[in-house]
mmCIF file with all atom_site columns, C-alpha atoms in Angstrom:
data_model
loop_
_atom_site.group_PDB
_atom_site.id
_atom_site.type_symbol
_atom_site.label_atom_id
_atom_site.label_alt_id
_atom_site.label_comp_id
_atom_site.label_asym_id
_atom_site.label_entity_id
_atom_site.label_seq_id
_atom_site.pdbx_PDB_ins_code
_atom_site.Cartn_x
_atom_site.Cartn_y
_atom_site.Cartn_z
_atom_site.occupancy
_atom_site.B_iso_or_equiv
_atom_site.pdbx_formal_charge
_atom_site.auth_seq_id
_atom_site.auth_comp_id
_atom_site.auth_asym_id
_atom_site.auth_atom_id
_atom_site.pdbx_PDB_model_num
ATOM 1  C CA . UNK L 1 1  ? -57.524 127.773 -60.842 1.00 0.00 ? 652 UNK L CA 1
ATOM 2  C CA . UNK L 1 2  ? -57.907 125.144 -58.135 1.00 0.00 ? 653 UNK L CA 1
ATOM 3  C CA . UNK L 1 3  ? -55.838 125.554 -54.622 1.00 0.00 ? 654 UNK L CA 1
ATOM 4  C CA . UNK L 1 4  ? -54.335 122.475 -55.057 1.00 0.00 ? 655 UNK L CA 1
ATOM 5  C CA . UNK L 1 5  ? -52.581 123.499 -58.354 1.00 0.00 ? 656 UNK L CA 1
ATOM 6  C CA . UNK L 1 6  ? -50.673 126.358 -56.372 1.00 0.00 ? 657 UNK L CA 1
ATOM 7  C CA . UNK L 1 7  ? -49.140 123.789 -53.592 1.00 0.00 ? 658 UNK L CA 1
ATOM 8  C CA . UNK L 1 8  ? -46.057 122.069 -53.333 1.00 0.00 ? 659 UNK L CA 1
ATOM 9  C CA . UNK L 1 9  ? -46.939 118.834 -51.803 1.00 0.00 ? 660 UNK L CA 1
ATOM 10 C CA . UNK L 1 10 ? -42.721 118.775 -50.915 1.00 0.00 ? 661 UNK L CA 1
ATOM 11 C CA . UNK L 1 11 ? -43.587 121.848 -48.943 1.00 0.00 ? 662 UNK L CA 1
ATOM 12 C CA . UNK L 1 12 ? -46.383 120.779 -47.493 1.00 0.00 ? 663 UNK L CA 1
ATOM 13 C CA . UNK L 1 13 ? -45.155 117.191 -46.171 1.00 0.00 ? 664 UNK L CA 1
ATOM 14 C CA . UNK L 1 14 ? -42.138 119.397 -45.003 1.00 0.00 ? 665 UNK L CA 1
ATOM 15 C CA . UNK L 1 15 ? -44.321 121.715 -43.080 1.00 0.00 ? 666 UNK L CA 1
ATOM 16 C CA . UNK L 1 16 ? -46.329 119.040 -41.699 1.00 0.00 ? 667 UNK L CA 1
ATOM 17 C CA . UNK L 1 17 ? -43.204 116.890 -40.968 1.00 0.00 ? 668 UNK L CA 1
ATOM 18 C CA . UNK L 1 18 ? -42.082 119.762 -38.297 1.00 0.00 ? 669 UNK L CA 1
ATOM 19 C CA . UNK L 1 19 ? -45.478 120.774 -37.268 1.00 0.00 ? 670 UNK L CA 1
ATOM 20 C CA . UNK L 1 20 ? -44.965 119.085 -33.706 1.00 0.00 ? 671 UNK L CA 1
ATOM 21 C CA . UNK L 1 21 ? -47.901 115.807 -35.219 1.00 0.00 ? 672 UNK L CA 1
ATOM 22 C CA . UNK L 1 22 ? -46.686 113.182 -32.934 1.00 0.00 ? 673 UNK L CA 1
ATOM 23 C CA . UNK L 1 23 ? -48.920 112.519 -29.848 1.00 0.00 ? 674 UNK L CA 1
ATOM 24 C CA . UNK L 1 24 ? -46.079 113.506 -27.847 1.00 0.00 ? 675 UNK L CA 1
ATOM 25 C CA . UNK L 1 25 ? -45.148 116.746 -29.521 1.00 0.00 ? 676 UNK L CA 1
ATOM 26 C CA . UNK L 1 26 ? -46.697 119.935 -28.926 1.00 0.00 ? 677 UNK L CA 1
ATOM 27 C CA . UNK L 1 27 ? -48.005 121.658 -32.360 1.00 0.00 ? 678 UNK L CA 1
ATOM 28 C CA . UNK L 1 28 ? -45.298 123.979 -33.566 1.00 0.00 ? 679 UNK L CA 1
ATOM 29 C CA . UNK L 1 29 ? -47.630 125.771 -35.593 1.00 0.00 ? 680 UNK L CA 1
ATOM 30 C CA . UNK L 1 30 ? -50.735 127.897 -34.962 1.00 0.00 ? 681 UNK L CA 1
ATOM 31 C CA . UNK L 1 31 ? -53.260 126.415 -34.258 1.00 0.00 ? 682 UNK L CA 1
ATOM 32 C CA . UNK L 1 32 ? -56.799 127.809 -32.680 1.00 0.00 ? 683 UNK L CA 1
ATOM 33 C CA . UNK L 1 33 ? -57.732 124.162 -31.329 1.00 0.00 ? 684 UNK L CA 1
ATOM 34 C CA . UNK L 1 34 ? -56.287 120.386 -31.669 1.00 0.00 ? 685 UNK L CA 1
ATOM 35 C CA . UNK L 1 35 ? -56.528 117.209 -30.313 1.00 0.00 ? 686 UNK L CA 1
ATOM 36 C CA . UNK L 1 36 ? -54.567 114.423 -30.324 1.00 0.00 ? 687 UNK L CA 1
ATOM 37 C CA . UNK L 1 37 ? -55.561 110.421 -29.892 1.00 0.00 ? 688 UNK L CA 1
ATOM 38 C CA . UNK L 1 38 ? -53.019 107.508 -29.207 1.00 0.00 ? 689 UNK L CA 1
ATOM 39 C CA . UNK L 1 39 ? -54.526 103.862 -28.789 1.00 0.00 ? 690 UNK L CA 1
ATOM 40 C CA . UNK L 1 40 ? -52.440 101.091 -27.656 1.00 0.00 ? 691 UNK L CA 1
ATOM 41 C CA . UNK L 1 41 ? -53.742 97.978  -27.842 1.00 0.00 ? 692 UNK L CA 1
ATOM 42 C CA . UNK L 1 42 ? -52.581 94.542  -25.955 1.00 0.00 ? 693 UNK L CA 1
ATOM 43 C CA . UNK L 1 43 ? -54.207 91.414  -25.335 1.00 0.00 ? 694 UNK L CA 1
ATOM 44 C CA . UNK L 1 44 ? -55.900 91.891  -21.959 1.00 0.00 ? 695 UNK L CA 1
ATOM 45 C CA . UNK L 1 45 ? -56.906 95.782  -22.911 1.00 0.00 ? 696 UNK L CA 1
ATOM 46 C CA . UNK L 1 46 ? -57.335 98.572  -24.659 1.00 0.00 ? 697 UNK L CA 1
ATOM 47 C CA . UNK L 1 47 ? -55.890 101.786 -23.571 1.00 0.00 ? 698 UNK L CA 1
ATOM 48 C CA . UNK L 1 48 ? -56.605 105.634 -25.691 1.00 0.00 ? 699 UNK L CA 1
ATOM 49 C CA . UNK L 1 49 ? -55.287 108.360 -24.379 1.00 0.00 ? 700 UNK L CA 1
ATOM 50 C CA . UNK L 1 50 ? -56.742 111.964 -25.437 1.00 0.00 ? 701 UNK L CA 1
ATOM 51 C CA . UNK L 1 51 ? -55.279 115.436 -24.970 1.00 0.00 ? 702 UNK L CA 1
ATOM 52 C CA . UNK L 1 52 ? -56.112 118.797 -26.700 1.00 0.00 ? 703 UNK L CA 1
ATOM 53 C CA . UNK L 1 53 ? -55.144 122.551 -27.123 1.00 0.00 ? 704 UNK L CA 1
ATOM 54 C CA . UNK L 1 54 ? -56.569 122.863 -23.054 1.00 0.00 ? 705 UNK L CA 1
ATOM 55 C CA . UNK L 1 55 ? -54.338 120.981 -21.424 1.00 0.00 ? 706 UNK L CA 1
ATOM 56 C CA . UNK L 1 56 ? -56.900 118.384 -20.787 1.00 0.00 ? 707 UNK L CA 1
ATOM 57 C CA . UNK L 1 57 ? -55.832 114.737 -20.676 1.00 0.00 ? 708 UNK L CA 1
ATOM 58 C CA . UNK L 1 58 ? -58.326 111.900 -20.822 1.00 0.00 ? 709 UNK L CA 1
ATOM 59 C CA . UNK L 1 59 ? -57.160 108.180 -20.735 1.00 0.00 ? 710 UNK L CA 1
ATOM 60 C CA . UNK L 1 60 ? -59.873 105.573 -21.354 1.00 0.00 ? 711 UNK L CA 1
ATOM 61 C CA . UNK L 1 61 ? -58.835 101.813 -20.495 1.00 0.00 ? 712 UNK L CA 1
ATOM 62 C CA . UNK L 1 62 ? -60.868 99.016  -21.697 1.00 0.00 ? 713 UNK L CA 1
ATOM 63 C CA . UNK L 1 63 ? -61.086 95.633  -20.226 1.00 0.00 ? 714 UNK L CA 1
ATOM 64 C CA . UNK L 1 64 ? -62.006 92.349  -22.060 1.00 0.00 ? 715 UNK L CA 1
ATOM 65 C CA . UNK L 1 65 ? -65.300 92.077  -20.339 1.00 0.00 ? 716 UNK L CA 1
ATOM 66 C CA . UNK L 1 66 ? -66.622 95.061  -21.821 1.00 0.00 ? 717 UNK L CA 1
ATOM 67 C CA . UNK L 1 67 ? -65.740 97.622  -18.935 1.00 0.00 ? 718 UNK L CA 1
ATOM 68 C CA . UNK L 1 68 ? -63.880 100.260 -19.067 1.00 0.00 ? 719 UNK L CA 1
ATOM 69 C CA . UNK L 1 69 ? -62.089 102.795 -16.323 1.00 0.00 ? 720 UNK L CA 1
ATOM 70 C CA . UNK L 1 70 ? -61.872 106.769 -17.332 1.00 0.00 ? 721 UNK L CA 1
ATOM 71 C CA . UNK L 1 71 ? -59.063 108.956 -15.666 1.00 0.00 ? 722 UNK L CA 1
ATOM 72 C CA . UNK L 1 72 ? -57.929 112.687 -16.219 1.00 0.00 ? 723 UNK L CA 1
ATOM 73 C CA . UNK L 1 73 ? -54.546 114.678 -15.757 1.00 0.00 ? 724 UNK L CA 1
ATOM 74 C CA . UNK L 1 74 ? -53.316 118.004 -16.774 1.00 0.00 ? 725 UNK L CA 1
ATOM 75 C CA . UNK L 1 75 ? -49.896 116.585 -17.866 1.00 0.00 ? 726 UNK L CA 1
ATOM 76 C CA . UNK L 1 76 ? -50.289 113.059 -18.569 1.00 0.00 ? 727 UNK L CA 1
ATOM 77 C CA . UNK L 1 77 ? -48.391 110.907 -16.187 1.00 0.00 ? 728 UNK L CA 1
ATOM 78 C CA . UNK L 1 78 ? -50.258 111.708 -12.707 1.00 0.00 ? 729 UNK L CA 1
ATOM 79 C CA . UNK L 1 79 ? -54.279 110.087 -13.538 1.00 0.00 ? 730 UNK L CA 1
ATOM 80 C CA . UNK L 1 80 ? -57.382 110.785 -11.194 1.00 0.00 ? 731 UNK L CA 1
ATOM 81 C CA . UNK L 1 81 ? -60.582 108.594 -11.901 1.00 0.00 ? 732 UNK L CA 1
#
């Protein structure tokens, strides 16, 4: 018998659905570790911001010219280089 055969996929997309997925969401499920990527891109630069289970926030922005500026937070809206 495979795994597979003894999932619901319903349940399982519900489950997922309400597991807190969206960058801004915290997981609403236990997890031991996650991480969690968002890229935005526009037409002067590239911006991904990173967080994980640690609280750590990373926010890489890249320029056009090849450069690129890395900043850190603990909650996301206050950045240090």
């Amino acid at each position: 018998s495979h795994k597979s055969d003894s999932l619901d996929s319903q349940d399982l997309i519900k489950h997922l659905e309400n597991s807190g997925y969206l960058f801004s969401e915290e997981p609403s499920i236990a997890f031991s570790s996650w991480f969690k990527r968002l890229t935005y891109d526009s037409l002067a630069n590239r911006v991904t911001t990173e967080r994980n289970h640690l609280n750590e926030w990373v926010k890489y922005t890249y320029a056009s010219d090849g450069t690129h500026v890395t900043q850190c937070s603990t909650d996301g809206e206050k950045w240090l280089r």
